Tab-separated table of C-alpha atoms and ligand atoms in Angstrom:
chain	number	residue	atom	x	y	z
W	410	MET	CA	186.838	-10.624	232.352
W	411	SER	CA	184.862	-13.639	231.240
W	412	THR	CA	186.393	-16.159	228.756
W	413	ARG	CA	186.423	-14.879	225.191
W	414	THR	CA	186.641	-16.695	221.881
W	415	VAL	CA	189.255	-15.140	219.557
W	416	SER	CA	190.550	-15.645	216.016
W	417	ILE	CA	193.710	-14.124	214.605
W	418	LEU	CA	194.055	-13.373	210.836
W	419	GLY	CA	197.772	-13.005	210.040
W	420	ALA	CA	198.853	-14.904	213.095
W	421	THR	CA	202.454	-15.449	212.012
W	422	GLY	CA	203.237	-11.745	211.393
W	423	SER	CA	204.628	-9.104	213.772
W	424	VAL	CA	201.166	-8.033	215.088
W	425	GLY	CA	199.924	-11.611	215.058
W	426	ARG	CA	202.807	-12.764	217.179
W	427	SER	CA	202.409	-9.933	219.641
W	428	THR	CA	198.695	-10.841	219.970
W	429	LEU	CA	199.551	-14.519	220.524
W	430	ASP	CA	202.076	-13.474	223.259
W	431	LEU	CA	199.278	-11.762	225.214
W	432	ILE	CA	196.928	-14.668	224.714
W	433	GLU	CA	199.537	-17.250	225.885
W	434	ARG	CA	200.138	-15.143	229.037
W	435	ASN	CA	196.408	-15.213	229.780
W	436	ALA	CA	195.531	-18.593	228.413
W	437	GLU	CA	192.679	-19.233	230.773
W	438	GLN	CA	190.831	-16.124	229.491
W	439	PHE	CA	190.847	-16.940	225.836
W	440	GLU	CA	189.661	-19.744	223.597
W	441	VAL	CA	191.254	-19.537	220.209
W	442	LEU	CA	188.964	-20.615	217.350
W	443	ALA	CA	191.193	-19.977	214.349
W	444	LEU	CA	194.690	-18.797	213.363
W	445	THR	CA	195.540	-17.945	209.736
W	446	ALA	CA	198.728	-17.335	207.713
W	447	ARG	CA	199.752	-17.196	204.097
W	448	GLN	CA	202.746	-19.525	203.780
W	449	ASP	CA	204.532	-20.065	207.124
W	450	VAL	CA	203.332	-23.579	207.831
W	451	SER	CA	205.730	-24.247	210.741
W	452	GLY	CA	205.094	-20.905	212.334
W	453	LEU	CA	201.317	-21.412	212.025
W	454	ALA	CA	201.339	-24.972	213.309
W	455	GLU	CA	203.572	-24.184	216.293
W	456	ALA	CA	201.404	-21.202	217.284
W	457	ALA	CA	198.217	-23.181	216.915
W	458	LYS	CA	199.600	-25.918	219.180
W	459	LYS	CA	200.801	-23.429	221.744
W	460	VAL	CA	197.393	-21.696	222.181
W	461	ARG	CA	195.429	-24.917	221.402
W	462	ALA	CA	193.562	-23.376	218.549
W	463	LYS	CA	190.576	-25.270	217.107
W	464	ARG	CA	191.579	-24.602	213.507
W	465	ALA	CA	194.706	-23.490	211.553
W	466	VAL	CA	194.289	-22.038	208.060
W	467	ILE	CA	197.028	-21.580	205.541
W	468	GLY	CA	196.278	-19.258	202.545
W	469	ASP	CA	198.425	-21.096	200.039
W	470	GLU	CA	196.339	-24.148	199.024
W	471	ALA	CA	199.468	-26.019	197.939
W	472	LEU	CA	200.474	-26.121	201.642
W	473	TYR	CA	197.488	-27.950	202.905
W	474	GLU	CA	199.234	-31.387	203.114
W	475	PRO	CA	202.317	-30.041	204.875
W	476	LEU	CA	200.106	-28.241	207.363
W	477	LYS	CA	198.002	-31.337	207.953
W	478	ALA	CA	201.176	-33.316	208.577
W	479	GLU	CA	202.466	-30.813	211.074
W	480	LEU	CA	199.160	-30.823	212.974
W	481	ASN	CA	198.893	-34.580	212.895
W	482	GLY	CA	197.803	-35.907	216.287
W	483	SER	CA	197.215	-32.434	217.800
W	484	GLY	CA	193.424	-32.453	217.277
W	485	ILE	CA	193.761	-29.111	215.476
W	486	GLU	CA	191.797	-28.970	212.237
W	487	ALA	CA	193.779	-27.941	209.155
W	488	ALA	CA	192.320	-25.891	206.266
W	489	ALA	CA	193.738	-24.060	203.201
W	490	GLY	CA	192.880	-21.388	200.681
W	491	ASP	CA	191.614	-17.820	200.620
W	492	GLU	CA	188.010	-18.955	201.060
W	493	ALA	CA	189.073	-20.887	204.186
W	494	ILE	CA	190.604	-17.673	205.602
W	495	ILE	CA	187.356	-15.818	204.843
W	496	GLU	CA	185.416	-18.593	206.616
W	497	ALA	CA	187.727	-18.341	209.632
W	498	ALA	CA	187.148	-14.553	209.674
W	499	ALA	CA	183.392	-15.140	209.758
W	500	SER	CA	183.564	-17.895	212.329
W	501	GLY	CA	181.701	-15.846	214.935
W	502	ALA	CA	184.552	-15.281	217.456
W	503	ASP	CA	183.900	-12.768	220.201
W	504	TRP	CA	187.044	-10.883	219.028
W	505	THR	CA	188.884	-11.096	215.725
W	506	MET	CA	192.369	-9.665	215.108
W	507	ALA	CA	192.690	-8.377	211.535
W	508	ALA	CA	196.492	-8.433	211.015
W	509	ILE	CA	196.901	-9.558	207.416
W	510	VAL	CA	199.149	-7.080	205.569
W	511	GLY	CA	197.816	-5.262	202.540
W	512	CYS	CA	194.605	-5.188	200.559
W	513	ALA	CA	194.761	-9.079	200.718
W	514	GLY	CA	193.108	-8.684	204.139
W	515	LEU	CA	190.093	-6.770	202.832
W	516	ARG	CA	187.738	-9.680	201.975
W	517	PRO	CA	188.393	-11.488	205.348
W	518	VAL	CA	187.792	-8.230	207.283
W	519	MET	CA	184.595	-7.550	205.370
W	520	ALA	CA	183.391	-11.083	206.148
W	521	ALA	CA	183.968	-10.492	209.833
W	522	LEU	CA	182.234	-7.116	209.732
W	523	GLU	CA	179.254	-8.543	207.873
W	524	LYS	CA	178.811	-10.980	210.766
W	525	GLY	CA	178.669	-8.076	213.243
W	526	ALA	CA	181.980	-9.048	214.788
W	527	THR	CA	184.240	-7.114	217.064
W	528	VAL	CA	187.291	-6.528	214.871
W	529	ALA	CA	190.624	-5.331	216.218
W	530	LEU	CA	191.905	-3.679	213.138
W	531	ALA	CA	195.660	-3.533	212.398
W	532	ASN	CA	195.166	-4.093	208.620
W	533	LYS	CA	195.109	-0.360	207.702
W	534	GLU	CA	195.291	-1.060	203.936
W	535	ALA	CA	191.775	-2.452	204.027
W	536	LEU	CA	190.396	0.664	205.573
W	537	VAL	CA	192.306	2.917	203.210
W	538	SER	CA	191.031	1.093	200.149
W	539	ALA	CA	187.428	0.497	201.224
W	540	GLY	CA	186.815	2.688	204.238
W	541	ASP	CA	183.409	4.047	203.262
W	542	ILE	CA	182.077	0.541	202.537
W	543	MET	CA	183.632	-1.046	205.666
W	544	VAL	CA	182.143	1.648	207.914
W	545	GLN	CA	178.714	1.320	206.212
W	546	VAL	CA	178.710	-2.488	206.582
W	547	ALA	CA	179.778	-2.250	210.217
W	548	ARG	CA	177.024	0.223	210.954
W	549	LYS	CA	174.467	-2.022	209.383
W	550	SER	CA	175.557	-5.275	211.094
W	551	GLY	CA	176.415	-3.755	214.453
W	552	ALA	CA	180.088	-4.735	214.062
W	553	ARG	CA	182.672	-2.888	216.131
W	554	LEU	CA	186.055	-1.668	214.827
W	555	LEU	CA	188.660	-1.300	217.516
W	556	PRO	CA	191.781	0.397	216.123
W	557	VAL	CA	195.069	-1.424	216.831
W	558	ASP	CA	197.431	0.947	214.967
W	559	SER	CA	199.132	2.716	217.839
W	560	GLU	CA	198.128	6.209	216.692
W	561	HIS	CA	194.485	5.362	216.118
W	562	ASN	CA	194.372	3.383	219.332
W	563	ALA	CA	195.731	6.517	221.133
W	564	ILE	CA	193.094	8.685	219.480
W	565	PHE	CA	190.345	6.177	220.381
W	566	GLN	CA	191.400	6.318	223.985
W	567	CYS	CA	191.356	10.214	224.007
W	568	PHE	CA	188.385	10.908	221.769
W	569	ASP	CA	185.153	11.806	223.604
W	570	ARG	CA	182.675	9.793	221.475
W	571	ALA	CA	179.785	11.239	223.442
W	572	GLN	CA	180.608	14.801	222.204
W	573	PRO	CA	182.322	14.390	218.812
W	574	GLY	CA	181.481	18.052	217.959
W	575	SER	CA	183.790	19.200	220.768
W	576	VAL	CA	186.902	17.840	218.901
W	577	ARG	CA	188.639	20.431	216.771
W	578	ARG	CA	191.650	18.592	215.531
W	579	ILE	CA	193.439	15.271	215.602
W	580	ILE	CA	197.267	15.224	215.568
W	581	LEU	CA	198.960	12.013	214.483
W	582	THR	CA	202.505	11.610	215.646
W	583	ALA	CA	205.162	10.136	213.311
W	584	SER	CA	208.604	8.865	214.391
W	585	GLY	CA	210.031	10.196	211.122
W	586	GLY	CA	211.500	6.737	210.373
W	587	PRO	CA	215.180	5.842	209.791
W	588	PHE	CA	215.776	8.628	207.265
W	589	ARG	CA	214.509	11.630	209.239
W	590	ARG	CA	217.930	13.260	208.912
W	591	THR	CA	219.060	11.687	205.587
W	592	SER	CA	219.558	14.005	202.639
W	593	LEU	CA	217.509	13.495	199.469
W	594	GLU	CA	220.741	12.566	197.698
W	595	ASP	CA	221.607	9.845	200.155
W	596	MET	CA	217.991	8.533	200.181
W	597	ARG	CA	218.428	7.651	196.526
W	598	ALA	CA	220.861	4.866	197.455
W	599	VAL	CA	218.936	3.435	200.435
W	600	THR	CA	218.909	-0.386	200.486
W	601	PRO	CA	215.925	-2.606	201.633
W	602	ALA	CA	217.915	-3.646	204.696
W	603	GLN	CA	218.409	0.011	205.715
W	604	ALA	CA	214.741	0.863	205.045
W	605	VAL	CA	213.347	-1.959	207.181
W	606	ALA	CA	215.558	-1.088	210.216
W	607	HIS	CA	213.061	1.139	212.075
W	608	PRO	CA	214.539	3.125	215.013
W	609	ASN	CA	211.729	2.578	217.467
W	610	TRP	CA	209.326	-0.225	216.384
W	611	SER	CA	209.888	-3.795	215.262
W	612	MET	CA	207.440	-4.548	212.479
W	613	GLY	CA	206.825	-6.464	209.264
W	614	ALA	CA	208.858	-5.515	206.192
W	615	LYS	CA	206.051	-3.745	204.268
W	616	ILE	CA	205.029	-1.384	207.049
W	617	SER	CA	208.671	-0.705	207.941
W	618	VAL	CA	209.294	0.524	204.359
W	619	ASP	CA	206.077	2.570	204.553
W	620	SER	CA	207.365	4.112	207.782
W	621	ALA	CA	210.663	5.016	206.027
W	622	THR	CA	208.868	6.794	203.118
W	623	LEU	CA	206.201	8.235	205.485
W	624	MET	CA	203.609	6.616	203.276
W	625	ASN	CA	202.609	4.883	206.457
W	626	LYS	CA	201.654	8.186	208.014
W	627	GLY	CA	199.757	9.037	204.853
W	628	LEU	CA	197.835	5.801	204.953
W	629	GLU	CA	197.153	6.508	208.673
W	630	LEU	CA	195.672	9.902	207.845
W	631	ILE	CA	193.192	8.159	205.604
W	632	GLU	CA	192.619	5.436	208.204
W	633	ALA	CA	191.968	8.052	210.873
W	634	TYR	CA	189.458	9.846	208.576
W	635	HIS	CA	187.356	6.683	208.381
W	636	LEU	CA	187.528	6.006	212.158
W	637	PHE	CA	186.857	9.497	213.589
W	638	PRO	CA	184.190	11.975	212.373
W	639	LEU	CA	186.310	14.987	211.252
W	640	GLU	CA	186.718	16.658	207.860
W	641	PRO	CA	189.936	15.782	205.944
W	642	ASP	CA	191.588	19.036	207.054
W	643	GLY	CA	190.969	18.231	210.697
W	644	PHE	CA	193.927	15.822	210.766
W	645	ASP	CA	197.546	16.939	211.166
W	646	VAL	CA	200.870	15.102	211.346
W	647	VAL	CA	203.680	16.056	213.636
W	648	VAL	CA	207.074	14.276	213.679
W	649	HIS	CA	207.988	13.091	217.189
W	650	PRO	CA	211.166	11.003	217.064
W	651	GLN	CA	210.888	9.382	220.536
W	652	SER	CA	207.475	7.659	219.727
W	653	VAL	CA	206.317	8.229	223.311
W	654	ILE	CA	203.197	10.188	222.548
W	655	HIS	CA	201.155	8.001	220.170
W	656	SER	CA	198.724	10.753	219.057
W	657	LEU	CA	196.708	13.669	220.354
W	658	VAL	CA	193.091	14.993	220.297
W	659	GLU	CA	192.529	18.784	220.515
W	660	TYR	CA	189.241	20.061	221.815
W	661	VAL	CA	187.443	23.341	221.046
W	662	ASP	CA	188.391	24.773	224.477
W	663	GLY	CA	192.101	24.353	223.740
W	664	SER	CA	192.561	21.204	225.844
W	665	VAL	CA	194.698	18.580	224.180
W	666	LEU	CA	194.553	14.900	225.361
W	667	ALA	CA	197.328	12.480	224.479
W	668	GLN	CA	198.048	8.788	225.063
W	669	LEU	CA	201.629	7.891	225.952
W	670	GLY	CA	203.417	4.620	226.430
W	671	ALA	CA	206.428	2.560	225.438
W	672	PRO	CA	206.606	1.771	221.721
W	673	ASP	CA	205.347	-1.804	222.087
W	674	MET	CA	202.365	-2.964	219.947
W	675	ARG	CA	201.283	-5.185	222.834
W	676	ILE	CA	199.887	-2.129	224.628
W	677	PRO	CA	197.333	-1.101	221.879
W	678	ILE	CA	196.611	-4.842	221.181
W	679	ALA	CA	195.929	-5.409	224.871
W	680	TYR	CA	193.596	-2.371	224.898
W	681	THR	CA	191.461	-3.909	222.147
W	682	LEU	CA	191.716	-7.440	223.567
W	683	ALA	CA	190.363	-6.488	226.990
W	684	TYR	CA	188.037	-3.681	225.768
W	685	PRO	CA	186.141	-2.133	227.554
W	686	GLU	CA	188.217	-3.430	230.465
W	687	ARG	CA	192.024	-3.227	230.855
W	688	MET	CA	194.544	-6.076	231.192
W	689	GLU	CA	198.077	-6.425	232.468
W	690	THR	CA	200.864	-6.518	229.948
W	691	PRO	CA	204.618	-7.309	230.363
W	692	CYS	CA	205.445	-4.092	228.483
W	693	GLU	CA	208.171	-1.669	229.696
W	694	ARG	CA	206.764	1.102	231.891
W	695	LEU	CA	207.200	4.659	230.693
W	696	ASP	CA	210.095	6.404	232.570
W	697	LEU	CA	209.682	10.080	231.739
W	698	VAL	CA	212.684	11.186	233.775
W	699	ARG	CA	214.944	8.750	231.836
W	700	ILE	CA	213.485	9.965	228.511
W	701	GLY	CA	214.087	13.552	229.706
W	702	ALA	CA	212.806	15.487	226.633
W	703	LEU	CA	210.314	15.038	223.868
W	704	ASP	CA	210.940	16.665	220.458
W	705	PHE	CA	208.523	17.690	217.723
W	706	GLU	CA	209.072	18.898	214.170
W	707	GLU	CA	207.218	19.547	210.925
W	708	PRO	CA	207.261	16.672	208.420
W	709	ASP	CA	209.377	17.436	205.299
W	710	LEU	CA	207.104	16.933	202.299
W	711	GLU	CA	210.016	17.436	199.902
W	712	ARG	CA	212.033	14.487	201.117
W	713	PHE	CA	208.908	12.504	201.941
W	714	PRO	CA	206.482	13.134	199.058
W	715	ALA	CA	204.377	10.018	199.848
W	716	LEU	CA	202.783	11.931	202.735
W	717	GLY	CA	201.713	14.734	200.378
W	718	LEU	CA	200.236	12.209	197.900
W	719	ALA	CA	198.221	10.617	200.642
W	720	LYS	CA	196.882	13.992	201.787
W	721	GLU	CA	195.817	14.682	198.212
W	722	ALA	CA	194.162	11.236	197.874
W	723	LEU	CA	192.223	11.841	201.126
W	724	ARG	CA	191.036	15.252	199.867
W	725	GLU	CA	190.003	13.932	196.428
W	726	GLY	CA	188.444	10.769	197.861
W	727	GLY	CA	186.592	8.363	195.496
W	728	ALA	CA	188.899	5.699	194.079
W	729	LYS	CA	192.158	7.682	194.864
W	730	PRO	CA	192.979	6.101	198.255
W	731	ALA	CA	192.574	2.583	196.874
W	732	ILE	CA	194.743	3.486	193.895
W	733	LEU	CA	197.357	4.992	196.151
W	734	ASN	CA	197.389	1.937	198.357
W	735	ALA	CA	197.643	-0.599	195.484
W	736	ALA	CA	200.382	1.325	193.732
W	737	ASN	CA	202.294	1.568	196.996
W	738	GLU	CA	201.969	-2.127	197.719
W	739	VAL	CA	203.332	-3.000	194.230
W	740	ALA	CA	206.124	-0.453	194.501
W	741	VAL	CA	207.249	-1.562	197.990
W	742	ALA	CA	207.272	-5.206	196.877
W	743	SER	CA	209.490	-4.243	193.919
W	744	PHE	CA	211.843	-2.150	196.186
W	745	LEU	CA	212.113	-5.039	198.691
W	746	ASP	CA	212.894	-7.366	195.786
W	747	SER	CA	215.759	-5.083	194.715
W	748	GLY	CA	213.785	-3.763	191.726
W	749	ILE	CA	213.170	0.006	191.972
W	750	GLY	CA	215.000	2.455	194.221
W	751	PHE	CA	213.735	3.893	197.480
W	752	LEU	CA	212.655	7.229	196.020
W	753	ASP	CA	210.926	5.482	193.157
W	754	ILE	CA	208.305	4.191	195.543
W	755	ALA	CA	206.559	7.540	195.737
W	756	SER	CA	207.090	8.187	192.016
W	757	VAL	CA	205.294	4.964	191.135
W	758	ALA	CA	202.403	6.027	193.414
W	759	ARG	CA	202.322	9.469	191.814
W	760	GLU	CA	202.343	8.193	188.278
W	761	THR	CA	199.766	5.543	188.955
W	762	LEU	CA	197.431	8.121	190.599
W	763	ALA	CA	197.835	10.394	187.556
W	764	SER	CA	197.000	7.747	184.929
W	765	CYS	CA	194.260	5.793	186.729
W	766	ASP	CA	190.866	7.467	187.137
W	767	PRO	CA	188.010	5.060	187.676
W	768	PRO	CA	184.702	6.244	189.124
W	769	PRO	CA	184.316	6.079	192.920
W	770	PRO	CA	183.750	2.391	193.887
W	771	SER	CA	180.479	1.687	195.670
W	772	SER	CA	180.836	-2.012	196.483
W	773	LEU	CA	183.522	-4.399	197.627
W	774	ASP	CA	183.846	-5.860	194.139
W	775	GLU	CA	184.310	-2.419	192.671
W	776	VAL	CA	187.084	-1.650	195.197
W	777	LEU	CA	188.770	-4.918	194.299
W	778	GLU	CA	188.515	-3.991	190.629
W	779	VAL	CA	190.104	-0.601	191.227
W	780	ASP	CA	192.868	-2.361	193.222
W	781	ARG	CA	193.462	-4.703	190.299
W	782	GLN	CA	193.606	-1.875	187.716
W	783	ALA	CA	195.948	0.203	189.817
W	784	ARG	CA	198.300	-2.811	190.344
W	785	ASP	CA	198.417	-3.352	186.561
W	786	ILE	CA	199.256	0.294	185.920
W	787	ALA	CA	201.860	0.385	188.776
W	788	GLY	CA	203.422	-2.691	187.276
W	789	GLN	CA	203.702	-0.974	183.858
W	790	VAL	CA	205.222	2.162	185.475
W	791	ILE	CA	207.833	-0.015	187.229
W	792	GLY	CA	208.505	-1.926	184.026
W	793	LYS	CA	209.346	1.356	182.277
W	794	MET	CA	211.633	2.472	185.183
W	795	LEU	CA	213.589	-0.818	185.102
W	796	ASN	CA	214.089	-0.706	181.315
G	1170	NAD	P1	203.742	-9.055	208.724
G	1170	NAD	O1	204.251	-9.016	207.312
G	1170	NAD	O2	204.721	-9.275	209.835
G	1170	NAD	O3	202.612	-10.172	208.836
G	1170	NAD	C1	201.581	-10.281	207.882
G	1170	NAD	C2	200.664	-11.420	208.205
G	1170	NAD	O4	199.707	-11.529	207.131
G	1170	NAD	C3	201.382	-12.817	208.189
G	1170	NAD	O5	200.825	-13.652	209.096
G	1170	NAD	C4	201.137	-13.356	206.763
G	1170	NAD	O6	201.117	-14.729	206.735
G	1170	NAD	C5	199.719	-12.807	206.515
G	1170	NAD	N1	199.508	-12.568	205.093
G	1170	NAD	C6	200.328	-11.793	204.209
G	1170	NAD	N2	199.865	-11.852	202.998
G	1170	NAD	C7	198.691	-12.612	202.969
G	1170	NAD	C8	197.688	-13.077	202.045
G	1170	NAD	N3	197.825	-12.662	200.757
G	1170	NAD	N4	196.667	-13.822	202.466
G	1170	NAD	C9	196.583	-14.231	203.720
G	1170	NAD	N5	197.475	-13.843	204.720
G	1170	NAD	C10	198.505	-13.053	204.342
G	1170	NAD	O7	202.929	-7.664	208.939
G	1170	NAD	P2	202.710	-6.839	210.290
G	1170	NAD	O8	203.867	-5.963	210.516
G	1170	NAD	O9	202.253	-7.787	211.355
G	1170	NAD	O10	201.476	-5.969	209.839
G	1170	NAD	C11	200.159	-6.487	209.753
G	1170	NAD	C12	199.211	-5.314	209.505
G	1170	NAD	O11	199.191	-4.477	210.710
G	1170	NAD	C13	199.640	-4.324	208.370
G	1170	NAD	O12	198.440	-3.888	207.759
G	1170	NAD	C14	200.300	-3.219	209.069
G	1170	NAD	O13	200.241	-1.985	208.424
G	1170	NAD	C15	199.555	-3.181	210.400
G	1170	NAD	N6	200.310	-2.611	211.476
G	1170	NAD	C16	201.410	-3.233	211.963
G	1170	NAD	C17	202.159	-2.739	213.028
G	1170	NAD	C18	203.391	-3.459	213.527
G	1170	NAD	O14	203.945	-3.023	214.512
G	1170	NAD	N7	203.871	-4.462	212.864
G	1170	NAD	C19	201.721	-1.589	213.662
G	1170	NAD	C20	200.520	-0.949	213.144
G	1170	NAD	C21	199.844	-1.480	212.152
G	1171	MG	MG1	200.937	3.391	213.279
């Protein structure tokens, strides 16, 4: 593989750090143009020095001076603010990792796509909120989206893009999260610490809570719809607690292809980093004999209503996925902050969806306006719950 220039948006997060780990191990193959983060000045500066990045960008403008001080003498340029993150996204790297969490990553991703970049996409919320627009822009500019989410990366590896019509169904696997066997009654009292303790994957707080409510799988259904050319009812979810099979593609002849591997995000990240080649990773090798058996079960929509809400939003389309995502972001933040209860997260999403009905957004600005409106309404719903 020849040397590639790379930028990482959200470099201090879980996916960002896994990406940096692979880059450090193969330092001679990559030249890092920019790393970005929101507030973690020390984490950002340390990472930038380790991979000798050209530029480090902190989202919070008030942190420009501290960042500059930490980078003093390193030769690394410091920048701050949302616009500087967007600039970093559009800096023309051969490969850009989009690993900002939430709709906050949307404008940077769009900036990269408009430039015709190759974007490794972890930031599923961007695609859920603005999938149609992102795909259109990518088509126009020649940008390439390589899915990082383990399920979508698995599907990407199994999907015959030369014969899309031969695919009948896509099956996303879900671990079921930490409350797969917890009663509805006990779920009421779940604490943030319990919700972020995922049985198989180590991830950021927001996606960990989403995995516990199964909203993550719902967002992933919508994500998959934008990445692979099937109708909404062509996507199914099966609970597979071992997280060994990362997803499956069923063909018209009855053949089913799956991608398997240890639950380590460095595997899908490496796939996108070396694409279309492959690279070595230090990840644990799959030992099927030790695993012994793989289990599968139907998701329980009664205990995990978030998945049902996402299915509905996917079917309805228009502004619904963006509303669902915004309401969920606000609700999860409140839950993590010891505001609403665990089961209230899905209720906030449901009530926000019911009372917010803007026309389908047809531009990035319109998506951002839907996002803003839905956040307002979700905030009001939460305010009533807490009173
Ligand atoms: P995280 O919370 O660990 O990291 C988030 C990163 O985004 C940090 O670098 C943070 O500084 C940055 N960030 C947050 N808010 C920002 C803002 N407003 N402006 C600019 N930067 C901001 O999250 P994560 O677990 O790494 O997840 C990142 C994305 O990848 C999410 O969309 C998540 O759904 C997706 N994803 C994560 C995993 C995983 O294993 N962690 C797996 C699949 C998909
Ligand atoms: Mg996933």
